[in-house]
Short mmCIF file of C-alpha atoms in Angstrom, two decimals:
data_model
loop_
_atom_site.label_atom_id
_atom_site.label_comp_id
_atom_site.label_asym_id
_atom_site.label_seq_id
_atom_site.Cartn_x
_atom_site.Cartn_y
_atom_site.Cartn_z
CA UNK R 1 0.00 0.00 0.00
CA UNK R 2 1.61 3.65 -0.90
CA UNK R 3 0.68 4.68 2.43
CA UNK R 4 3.43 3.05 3.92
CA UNK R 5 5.34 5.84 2.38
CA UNK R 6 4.33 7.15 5.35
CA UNK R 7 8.18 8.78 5.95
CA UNK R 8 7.51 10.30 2.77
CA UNK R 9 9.37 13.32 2.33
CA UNK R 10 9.40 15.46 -0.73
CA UNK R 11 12.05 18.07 -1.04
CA UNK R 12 12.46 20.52 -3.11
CA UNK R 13 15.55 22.63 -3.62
CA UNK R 14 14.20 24.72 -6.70
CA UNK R 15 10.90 25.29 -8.51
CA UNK R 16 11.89 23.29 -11.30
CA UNK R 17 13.47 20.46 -9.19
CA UNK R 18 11.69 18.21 -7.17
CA UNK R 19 13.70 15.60 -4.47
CA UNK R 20 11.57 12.85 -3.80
CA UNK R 21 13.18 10.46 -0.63
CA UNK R 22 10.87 7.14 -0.32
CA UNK R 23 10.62 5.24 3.16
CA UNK R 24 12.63 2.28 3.64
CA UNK R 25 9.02 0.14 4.41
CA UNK R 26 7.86 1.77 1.04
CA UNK R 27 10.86 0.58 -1.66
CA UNK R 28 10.45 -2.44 0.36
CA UNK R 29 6.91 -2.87 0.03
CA UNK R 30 7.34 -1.78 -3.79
CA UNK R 31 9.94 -4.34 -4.39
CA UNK R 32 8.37 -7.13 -2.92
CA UNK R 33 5.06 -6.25 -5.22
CA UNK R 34 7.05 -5.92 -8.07
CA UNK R 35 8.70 -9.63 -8.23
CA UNK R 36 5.74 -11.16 -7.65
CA UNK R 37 4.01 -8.95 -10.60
CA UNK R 38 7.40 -10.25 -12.48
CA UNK R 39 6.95 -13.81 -11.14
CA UNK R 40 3.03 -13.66 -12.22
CA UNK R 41 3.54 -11.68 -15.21
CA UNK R 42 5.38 -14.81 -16.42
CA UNK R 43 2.61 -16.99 -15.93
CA UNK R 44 0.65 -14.76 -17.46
CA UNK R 45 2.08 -14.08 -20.84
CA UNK R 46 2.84 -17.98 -20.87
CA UNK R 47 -1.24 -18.24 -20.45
CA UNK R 48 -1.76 -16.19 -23.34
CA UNK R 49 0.28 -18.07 -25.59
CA UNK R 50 -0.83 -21.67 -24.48
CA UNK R 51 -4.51 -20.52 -23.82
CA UNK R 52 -6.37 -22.30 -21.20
CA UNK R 53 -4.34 -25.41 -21.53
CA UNK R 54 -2.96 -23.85 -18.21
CA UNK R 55 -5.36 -24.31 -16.35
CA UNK R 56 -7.51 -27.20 -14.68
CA UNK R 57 -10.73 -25.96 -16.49
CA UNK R 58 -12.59 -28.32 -19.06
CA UNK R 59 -15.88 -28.53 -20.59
CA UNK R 60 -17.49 -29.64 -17.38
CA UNK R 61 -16.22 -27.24 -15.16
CA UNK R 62 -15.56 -24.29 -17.47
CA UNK R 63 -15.31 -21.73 -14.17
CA UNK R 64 -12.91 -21.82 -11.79
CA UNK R 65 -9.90 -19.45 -9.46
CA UNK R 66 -10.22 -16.87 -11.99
CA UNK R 67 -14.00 -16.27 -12.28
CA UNK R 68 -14.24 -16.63 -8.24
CA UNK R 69 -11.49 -14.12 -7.76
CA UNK R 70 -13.55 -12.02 -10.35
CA UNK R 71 -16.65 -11.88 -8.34
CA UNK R 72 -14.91 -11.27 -5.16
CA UNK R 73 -12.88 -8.51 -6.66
CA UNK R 74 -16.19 -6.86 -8.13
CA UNK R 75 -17.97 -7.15 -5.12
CA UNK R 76 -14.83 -5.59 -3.03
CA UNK R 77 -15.52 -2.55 -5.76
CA UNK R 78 -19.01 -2.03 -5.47
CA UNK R 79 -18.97 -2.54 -1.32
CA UNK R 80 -16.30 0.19 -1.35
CA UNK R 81 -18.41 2.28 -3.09
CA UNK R 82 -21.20 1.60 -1.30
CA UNK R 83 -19.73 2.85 1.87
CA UNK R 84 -18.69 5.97 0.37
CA UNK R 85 -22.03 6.39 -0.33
CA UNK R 86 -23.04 6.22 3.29
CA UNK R 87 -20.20 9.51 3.77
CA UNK R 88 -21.06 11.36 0.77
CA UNK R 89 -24.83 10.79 0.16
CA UNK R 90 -26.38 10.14 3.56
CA UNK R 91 -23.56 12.39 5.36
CA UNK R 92 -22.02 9.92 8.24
CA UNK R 93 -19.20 11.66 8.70
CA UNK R 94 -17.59 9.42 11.12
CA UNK R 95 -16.41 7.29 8.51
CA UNK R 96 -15.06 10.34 6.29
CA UNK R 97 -11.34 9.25 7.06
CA UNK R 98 -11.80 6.48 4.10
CA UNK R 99 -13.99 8.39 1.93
CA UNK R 100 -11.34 8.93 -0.80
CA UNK R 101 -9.56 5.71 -0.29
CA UNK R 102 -13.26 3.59 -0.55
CA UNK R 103 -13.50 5.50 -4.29
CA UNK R 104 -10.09 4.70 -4.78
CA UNK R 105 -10.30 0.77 -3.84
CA UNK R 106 -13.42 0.57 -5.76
CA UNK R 107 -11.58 1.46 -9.16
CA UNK R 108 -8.65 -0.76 -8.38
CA UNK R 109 -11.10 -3.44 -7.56
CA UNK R 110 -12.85 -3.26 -10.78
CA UNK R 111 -9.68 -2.89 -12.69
CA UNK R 112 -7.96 -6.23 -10.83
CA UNK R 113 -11.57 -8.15 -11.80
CA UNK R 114 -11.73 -7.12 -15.27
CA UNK R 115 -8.54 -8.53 -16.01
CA UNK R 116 -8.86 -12.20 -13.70
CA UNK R 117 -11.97 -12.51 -16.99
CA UNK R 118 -9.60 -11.17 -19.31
CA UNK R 119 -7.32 -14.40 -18.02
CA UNK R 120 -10.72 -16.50 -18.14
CA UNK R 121 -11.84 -15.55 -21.67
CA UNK R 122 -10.28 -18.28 -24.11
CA UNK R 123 -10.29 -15.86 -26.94
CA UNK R 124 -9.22 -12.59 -24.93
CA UNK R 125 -9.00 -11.02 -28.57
CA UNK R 126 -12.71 -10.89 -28.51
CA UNK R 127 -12.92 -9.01 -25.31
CA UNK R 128 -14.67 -6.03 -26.81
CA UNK R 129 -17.57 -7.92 -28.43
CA UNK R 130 -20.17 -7.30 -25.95
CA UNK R 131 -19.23 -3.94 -26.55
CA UNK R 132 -19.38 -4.19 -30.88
CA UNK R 133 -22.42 -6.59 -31.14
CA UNK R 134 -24.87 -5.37 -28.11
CA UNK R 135 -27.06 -8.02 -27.77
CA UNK R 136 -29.70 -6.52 -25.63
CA UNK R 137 -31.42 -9.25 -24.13
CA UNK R 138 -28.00 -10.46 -22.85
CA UNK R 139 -27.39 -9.66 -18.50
CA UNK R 140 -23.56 -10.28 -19.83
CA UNK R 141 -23.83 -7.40 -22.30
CA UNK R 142 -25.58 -5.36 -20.17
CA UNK R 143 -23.24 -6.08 -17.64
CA UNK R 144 -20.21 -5.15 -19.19
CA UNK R 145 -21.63 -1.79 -20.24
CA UNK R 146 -22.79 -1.07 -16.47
CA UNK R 147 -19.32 -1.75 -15.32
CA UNK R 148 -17.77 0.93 -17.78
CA UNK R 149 -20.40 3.70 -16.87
CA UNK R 150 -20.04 2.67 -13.42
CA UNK R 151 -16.07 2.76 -13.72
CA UNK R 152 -16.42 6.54 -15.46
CA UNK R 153 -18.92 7.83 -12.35
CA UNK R 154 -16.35 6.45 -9.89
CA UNK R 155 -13.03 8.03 -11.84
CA UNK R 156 -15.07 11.60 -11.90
CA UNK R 157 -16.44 10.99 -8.46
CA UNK R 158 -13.00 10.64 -6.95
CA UNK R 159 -11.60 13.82 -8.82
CA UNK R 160 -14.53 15.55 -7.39
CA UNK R 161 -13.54 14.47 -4.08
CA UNK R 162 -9.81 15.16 -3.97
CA UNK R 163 -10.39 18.50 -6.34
CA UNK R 164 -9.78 20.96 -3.03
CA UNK R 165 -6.48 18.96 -2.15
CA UNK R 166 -5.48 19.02 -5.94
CA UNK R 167 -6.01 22.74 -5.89
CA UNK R 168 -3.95 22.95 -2.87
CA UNK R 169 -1.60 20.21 -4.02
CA UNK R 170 -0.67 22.24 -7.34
CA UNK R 171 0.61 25.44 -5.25
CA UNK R 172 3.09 23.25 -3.87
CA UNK R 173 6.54 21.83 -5.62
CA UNK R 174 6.15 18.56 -4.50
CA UNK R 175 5.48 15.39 -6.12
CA UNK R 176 1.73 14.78 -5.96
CA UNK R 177 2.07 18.97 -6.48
CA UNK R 178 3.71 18.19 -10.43
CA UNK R 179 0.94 15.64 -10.60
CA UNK R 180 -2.20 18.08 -9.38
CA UNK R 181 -0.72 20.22 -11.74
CA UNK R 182 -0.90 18.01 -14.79
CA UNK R 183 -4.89 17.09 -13.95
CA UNK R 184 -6.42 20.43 -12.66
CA UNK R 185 -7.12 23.67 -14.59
CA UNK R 186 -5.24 26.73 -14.13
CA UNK R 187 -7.70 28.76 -12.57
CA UNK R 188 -9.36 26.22 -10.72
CA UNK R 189 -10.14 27.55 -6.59
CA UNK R 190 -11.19 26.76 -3.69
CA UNK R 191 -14.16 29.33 -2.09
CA UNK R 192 -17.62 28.69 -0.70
CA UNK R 193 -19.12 28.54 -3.62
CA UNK R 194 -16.95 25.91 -5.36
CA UNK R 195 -16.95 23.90 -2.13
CA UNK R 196 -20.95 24.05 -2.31
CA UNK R 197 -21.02 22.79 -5.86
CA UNK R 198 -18.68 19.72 -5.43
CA UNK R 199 -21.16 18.57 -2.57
CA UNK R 200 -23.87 19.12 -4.74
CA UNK R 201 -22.00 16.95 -7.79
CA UNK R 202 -20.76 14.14 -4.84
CA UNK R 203 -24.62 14.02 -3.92
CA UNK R 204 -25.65 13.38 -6.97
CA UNK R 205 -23.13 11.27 -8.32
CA UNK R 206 -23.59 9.24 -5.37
CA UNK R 207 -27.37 8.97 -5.51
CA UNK R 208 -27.07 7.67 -9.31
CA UNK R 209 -24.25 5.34 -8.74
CA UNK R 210 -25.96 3.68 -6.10
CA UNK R 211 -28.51 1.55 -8.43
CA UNK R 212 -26.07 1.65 -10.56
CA UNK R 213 -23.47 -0.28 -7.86
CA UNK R 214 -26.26 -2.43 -6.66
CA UNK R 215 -29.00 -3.69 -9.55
CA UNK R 216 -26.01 -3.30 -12.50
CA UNK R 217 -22.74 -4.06 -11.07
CA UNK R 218 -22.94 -6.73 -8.28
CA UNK R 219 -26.46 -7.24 -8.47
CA UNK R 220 -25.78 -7.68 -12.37
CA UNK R 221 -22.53 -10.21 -12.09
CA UNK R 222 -25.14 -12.53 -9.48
CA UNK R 223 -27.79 -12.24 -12.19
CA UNK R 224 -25.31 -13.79 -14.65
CA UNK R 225 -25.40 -16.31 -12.62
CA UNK R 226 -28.46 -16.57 -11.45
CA UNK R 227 -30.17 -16.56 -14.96
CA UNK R 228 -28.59 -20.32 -15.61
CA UNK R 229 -31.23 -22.45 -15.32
CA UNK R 230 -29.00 -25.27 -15.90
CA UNK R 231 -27.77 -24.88 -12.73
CA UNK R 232 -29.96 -24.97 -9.71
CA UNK R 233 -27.42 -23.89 -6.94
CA UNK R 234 -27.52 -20.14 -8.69
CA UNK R 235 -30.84 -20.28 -10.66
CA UNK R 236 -32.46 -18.25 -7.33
CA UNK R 237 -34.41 -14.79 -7.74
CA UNK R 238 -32.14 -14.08 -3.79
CA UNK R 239 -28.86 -14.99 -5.88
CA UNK R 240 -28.23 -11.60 -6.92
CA UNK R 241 -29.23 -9.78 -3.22
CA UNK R 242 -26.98 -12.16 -1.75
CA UNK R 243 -24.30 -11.07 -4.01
CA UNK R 244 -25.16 -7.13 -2.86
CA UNK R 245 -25.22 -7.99 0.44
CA UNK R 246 -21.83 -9.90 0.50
CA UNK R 247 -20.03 -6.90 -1.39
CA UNK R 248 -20.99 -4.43 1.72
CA UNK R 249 -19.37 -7.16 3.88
CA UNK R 250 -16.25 -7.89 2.07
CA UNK R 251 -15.85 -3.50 1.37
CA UNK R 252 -16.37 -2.57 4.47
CA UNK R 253 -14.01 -5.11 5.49
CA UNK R 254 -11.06 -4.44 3.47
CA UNK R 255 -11.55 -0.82 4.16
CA UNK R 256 -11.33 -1.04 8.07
CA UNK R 257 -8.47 -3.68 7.39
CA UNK R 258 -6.35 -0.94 4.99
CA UNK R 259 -6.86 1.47 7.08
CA UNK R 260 -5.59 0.45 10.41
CA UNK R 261 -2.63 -1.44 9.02
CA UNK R 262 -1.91 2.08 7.06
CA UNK R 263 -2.07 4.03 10.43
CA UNK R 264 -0.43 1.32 12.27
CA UNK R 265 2.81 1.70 9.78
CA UNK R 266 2.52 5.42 9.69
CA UNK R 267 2.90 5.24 13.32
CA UNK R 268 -0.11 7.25 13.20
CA UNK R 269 -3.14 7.86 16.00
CA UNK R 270 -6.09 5.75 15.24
CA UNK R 271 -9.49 6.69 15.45
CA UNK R 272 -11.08 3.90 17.40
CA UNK R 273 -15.02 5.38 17.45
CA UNK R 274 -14.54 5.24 13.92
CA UNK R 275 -13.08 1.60 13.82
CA UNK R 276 -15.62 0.19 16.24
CA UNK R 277 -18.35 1.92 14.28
CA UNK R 278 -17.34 0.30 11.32
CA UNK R 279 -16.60 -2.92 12.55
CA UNK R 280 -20.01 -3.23 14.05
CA UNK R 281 -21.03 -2.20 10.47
CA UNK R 282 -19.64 -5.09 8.80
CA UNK R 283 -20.44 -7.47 11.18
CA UNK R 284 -24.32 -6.16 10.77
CA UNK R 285 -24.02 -7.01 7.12
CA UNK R 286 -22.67 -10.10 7.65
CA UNK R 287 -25.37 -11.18 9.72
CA UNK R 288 -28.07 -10.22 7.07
CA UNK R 289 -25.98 -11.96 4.57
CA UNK R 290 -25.66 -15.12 6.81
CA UNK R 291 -29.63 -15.02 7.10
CA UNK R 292 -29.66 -14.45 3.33
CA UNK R 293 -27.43 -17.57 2.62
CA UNK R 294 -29.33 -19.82 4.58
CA UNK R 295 -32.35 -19.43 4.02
CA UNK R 296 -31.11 -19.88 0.25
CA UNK R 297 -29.60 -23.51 1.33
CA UNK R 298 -32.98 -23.93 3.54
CA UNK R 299 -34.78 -23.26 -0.01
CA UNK R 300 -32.77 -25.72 -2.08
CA UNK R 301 -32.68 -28.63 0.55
CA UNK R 302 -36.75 -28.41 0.67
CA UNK R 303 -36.58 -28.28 -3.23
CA UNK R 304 -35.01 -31.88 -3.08
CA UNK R 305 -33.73 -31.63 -6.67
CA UNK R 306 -31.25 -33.73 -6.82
CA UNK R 307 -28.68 -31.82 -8.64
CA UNK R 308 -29.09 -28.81 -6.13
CA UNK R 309 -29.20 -31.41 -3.00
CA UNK R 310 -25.50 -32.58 -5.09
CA UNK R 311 -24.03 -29.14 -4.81
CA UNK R 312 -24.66 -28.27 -0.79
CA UNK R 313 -23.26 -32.09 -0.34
CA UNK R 314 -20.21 -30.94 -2.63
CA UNK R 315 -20.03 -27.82 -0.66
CA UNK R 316 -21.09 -29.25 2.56
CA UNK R 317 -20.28 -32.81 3.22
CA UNK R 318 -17.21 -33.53 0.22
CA UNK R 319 -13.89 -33.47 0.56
CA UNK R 320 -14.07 -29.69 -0.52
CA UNK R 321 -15.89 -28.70 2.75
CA UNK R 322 -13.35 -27.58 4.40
CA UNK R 323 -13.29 -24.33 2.26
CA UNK R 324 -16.89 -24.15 2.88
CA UNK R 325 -16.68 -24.90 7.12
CA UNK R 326 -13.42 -23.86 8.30
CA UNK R 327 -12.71 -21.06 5.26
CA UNK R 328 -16.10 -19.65 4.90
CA UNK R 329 -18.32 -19.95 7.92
CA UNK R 330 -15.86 -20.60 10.79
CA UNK R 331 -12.84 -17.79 9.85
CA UNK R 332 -15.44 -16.00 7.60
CA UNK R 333 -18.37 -15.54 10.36
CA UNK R 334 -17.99 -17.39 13.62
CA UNK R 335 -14.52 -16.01 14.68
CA UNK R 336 -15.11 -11.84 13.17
CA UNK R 337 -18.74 -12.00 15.08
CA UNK R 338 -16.80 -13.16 18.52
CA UNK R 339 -14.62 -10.83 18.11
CA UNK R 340 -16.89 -7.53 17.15
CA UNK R 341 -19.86 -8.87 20.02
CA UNK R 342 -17.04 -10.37 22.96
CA UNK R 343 -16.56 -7.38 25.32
CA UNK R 344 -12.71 -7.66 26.07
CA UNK R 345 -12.15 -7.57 22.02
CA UNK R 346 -14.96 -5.06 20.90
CA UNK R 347 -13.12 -2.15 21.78
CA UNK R 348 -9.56 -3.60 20.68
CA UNK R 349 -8.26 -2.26 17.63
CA UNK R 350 -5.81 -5.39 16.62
CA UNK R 351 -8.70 -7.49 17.49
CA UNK R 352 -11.32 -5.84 15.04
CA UNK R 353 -8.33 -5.81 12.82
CA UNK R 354 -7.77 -9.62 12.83
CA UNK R 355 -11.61 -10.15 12.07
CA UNK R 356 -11.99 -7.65 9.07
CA UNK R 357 -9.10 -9.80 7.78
CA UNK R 358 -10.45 -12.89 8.50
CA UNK R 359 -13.73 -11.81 6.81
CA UNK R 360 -12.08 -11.08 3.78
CA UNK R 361 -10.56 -14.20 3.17
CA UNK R 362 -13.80 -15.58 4.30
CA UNK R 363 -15.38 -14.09 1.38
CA UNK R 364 -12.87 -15.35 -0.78
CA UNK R 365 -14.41 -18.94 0.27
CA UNK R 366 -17.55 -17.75 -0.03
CA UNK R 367 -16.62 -17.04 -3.93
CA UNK R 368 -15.24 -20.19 -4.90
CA UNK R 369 -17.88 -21.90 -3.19
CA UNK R 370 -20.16 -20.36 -5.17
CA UNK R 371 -18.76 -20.90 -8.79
CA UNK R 372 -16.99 -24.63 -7.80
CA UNK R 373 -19.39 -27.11 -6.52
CA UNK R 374 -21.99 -26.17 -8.67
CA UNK R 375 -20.19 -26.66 -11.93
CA UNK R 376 -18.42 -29.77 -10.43
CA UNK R 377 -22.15 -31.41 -10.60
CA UNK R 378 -23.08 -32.72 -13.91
CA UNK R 379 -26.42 -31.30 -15.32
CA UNK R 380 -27.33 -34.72 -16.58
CA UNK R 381 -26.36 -37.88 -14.60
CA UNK R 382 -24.91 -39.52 -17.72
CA UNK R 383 -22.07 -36.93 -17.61
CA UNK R 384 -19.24 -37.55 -15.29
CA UNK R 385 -18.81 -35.28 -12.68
CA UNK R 386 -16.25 -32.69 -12.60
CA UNK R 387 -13.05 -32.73 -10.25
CA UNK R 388 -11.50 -29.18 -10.38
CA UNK R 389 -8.90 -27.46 -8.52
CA UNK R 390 -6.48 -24.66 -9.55
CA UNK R 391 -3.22 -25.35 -10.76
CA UNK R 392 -0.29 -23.85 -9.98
CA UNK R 393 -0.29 -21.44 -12.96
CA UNK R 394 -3.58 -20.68 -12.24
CA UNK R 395 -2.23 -19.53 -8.56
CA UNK R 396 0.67 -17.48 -10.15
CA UNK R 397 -1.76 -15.61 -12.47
CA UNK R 398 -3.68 -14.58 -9.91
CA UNK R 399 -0.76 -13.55 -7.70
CA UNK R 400 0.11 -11.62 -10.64
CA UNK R 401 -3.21 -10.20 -11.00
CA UNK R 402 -3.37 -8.94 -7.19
CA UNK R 403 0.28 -7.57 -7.36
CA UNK R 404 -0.51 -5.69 -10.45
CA UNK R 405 -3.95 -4.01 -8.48
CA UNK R 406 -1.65 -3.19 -5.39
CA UNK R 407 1.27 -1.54 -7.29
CA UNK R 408 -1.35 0.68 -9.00
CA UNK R 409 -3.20 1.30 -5.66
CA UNK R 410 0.15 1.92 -3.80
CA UNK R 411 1.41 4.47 -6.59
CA UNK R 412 -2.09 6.05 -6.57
CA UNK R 413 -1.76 7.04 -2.81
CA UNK R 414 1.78 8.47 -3.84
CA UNK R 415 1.09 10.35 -6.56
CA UNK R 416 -2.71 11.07 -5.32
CA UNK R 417 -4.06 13.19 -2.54
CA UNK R 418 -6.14 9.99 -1.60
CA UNK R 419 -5.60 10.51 2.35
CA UNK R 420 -7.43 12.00 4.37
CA UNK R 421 -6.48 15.40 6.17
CA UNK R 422 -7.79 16.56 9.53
CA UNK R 423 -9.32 19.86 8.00
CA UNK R 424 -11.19 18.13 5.32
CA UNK R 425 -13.02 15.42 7.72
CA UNK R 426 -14.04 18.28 9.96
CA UNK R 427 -14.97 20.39 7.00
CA UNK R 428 -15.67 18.56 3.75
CA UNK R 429 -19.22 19.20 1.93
CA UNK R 430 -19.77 22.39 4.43
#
């Protein structure tokens, strides 16, 4: 993460020079993020030269790491988002030190997912099809035009919301200085009036991106899903809910997680209302998705189709259930809700810090539990039934994937005025 250029100091010994000396923890954290792009960026050009072949996928289970990581990374976006709405649209304030940084994540998020389908599609070439032949009663056309309009309203909502630091920012000679420069307009201020007007435009862009986040993005990627009627395990009309649901669990989660580790390398104070606030938060979502999930399992056990009562056995009683018990429900829900409800750890930062973490990989369970077991079940008994798990490539890919959406989100804090400063959290939008 760029913030642990926290020792950041930018020095300037003329107008037209500017000294830039990095933290130690920074070129470390850079380095490290960088071989394992390098390491992953091997794996990846290798996939695009021997296709799929590099993977475990096959006609039976078509989906695998790459879609799951996909969802998960989508529903990080829209969940960051979300929150933001909660600061910029419904003014809680008391989560406005992450405002900037939940707008931030979300585009890094969406970026990081695009490209795990880019990895999935076995001709990438034809990427922009659903773009060139719009076929309109397709939710995967749709979908893929909701995420660029959605991906536009959250690069203009962010410039919106760091426009008074930019302002500020390009008086300066520093580094982010050279870059507010380069992306602001010459006689661009900072008065009442302009402060009024970027409320108004955060307000609104907030109000319209919030169907947008919910029925388009995640809502749309579980109706993708949930529109195969082949398979009975997603073919729900909760599918896509739980999906909404799940991404305001997962966002809220990585967002309390980033930004205590950030102030905990910083070496910075942290404010624990705002932590405990928030961790209650995401521990209230989980429970509604919890409630959400089982009644869905509930559902599909009284249905006693067999191919949906195969699935929550794959899931739930297979060899693969310990993603499913230990993974998703036990690190994913049992230990976070301890934590957050048991009085000697609700009030302990580290502690709500271990279960936002543990929620997050939770979700990532959650994910490949919902793409794996129902593809490994044949849709007719004939067929064989599918045994998938990912291979190593398919594990360095991804790494690659994640390193690649960290580097960009790490030089994005450097070069952006994405933290927070204590007179815009006591003053933003007034």
């Amino acid at each position: 993460m760029a913030n642990l250029a926290v020792d950041l100091k930018e020095k300037s010994t003329s107008k037209s020079k500017i000294n830039v000396t990095l933290s130690k923890s920074f070129k470390i954290w850079i380095s490290a993020l960088t071989i394992a792009f390098l390491i992953g960026g091997y794996f990846i050009v290798e996939r695009f030269f021997t296709g799929l072949a590099a993977t475990n996928l096959s006609s039976i289970t078509p989906w695998g790491a790459w879609i799951a990581f996909y969802i998960f990374f989508v529903g990080l976006s829209a969940g960051s988002f979300l929150l933001s709405t909660l600061i910029y649209v419904f003014g809680m304030e008391e989560y406005e030190r992450v405002g900037k940084a939940a707008l931030f994540t979300a585009i890094v998020c969406m970026i990081v997912a695009l490209t795990f389908v880019l990895m999935d599609l076995g001709r990438p070439e034809r990427m922009l099809n659903a773009i060139i032949y719009w076929n309109v009663t397709s939710p995967l056309a749709w979908e893929v035009h909701f995420y660029l309009v959605y991906i536009g309203l959250l690069t203009v909502e962010l410039y919106i919301a760091m426009r008074e630091d930019l302002v500020r920012a390009a008086k300066t000679n520093s580094l982010k200085g050279f870059v507010a420069k380069l992306i602001t307009f010459k006689n661009a201020t900072i008065n009442a009036a302009t402060k009024k007007r970027d409320h108004m435009w955060m307000k609104i862009l907030g109000t319209v991106g919030i169907p947008l986040a919910i029925l388009g993005v995640h809502g749309g990627t579980g109706t993708i899903f949930a529109v195969v009627k082949a398979r009975p395990a997603w073919h729900t009309a909760l599918f896509p809910i739980i999906f909404v649901v799940s991404a305001m669990v997962s966002g809220t989660a990585l967002l309390l997680a980033m930004y205590i580790i950030k102030k905990k390398v910083q070496k910075q104070p942290i404010d624990q209302g705002m932590v405990v606030s928030l961790a209650k938060l995401m521990v209230g979502f989980l429970i509604i998705d919890l409630g959400l999930q089982f009644y869905e399992y509930l559902i599909g056990w009284y249905g006693l189709e067999t191919e949906h009562l195969d699935t929550l056995a794959t899931m739930m009683a297979s060899e693969k259930a310990w993603s499913f018990w230990i993974v998703q429900m036990l690190m994913g829900a049992v230990i976070p809700i301890t934590i957050v409800f048991w009085k000697k750890t609700s009030q302990n930062v580290n502690a709500l810090l271990a279960a936002a973490v543990l929620i997050v990989i939770g979700i990532i369970g959650v994910r490949f539990n919902i793409v794996v077991p129902p593809l490994v079940v044949p849709v007719f008994h004939e067929l064989p039934w599918g045994n998938y798990a990912p291979t190593i490539k398919e594990w360095m890919v991804s790494v690659g994937v994640v390193a690649m959406g960290l580097l960009i989100y790490s030089f994005g804090e450097l070069l952006l005025p994405i933290e927070e400063t204590s007179d815009e959290v006591s003053h933003n939008g007034k």
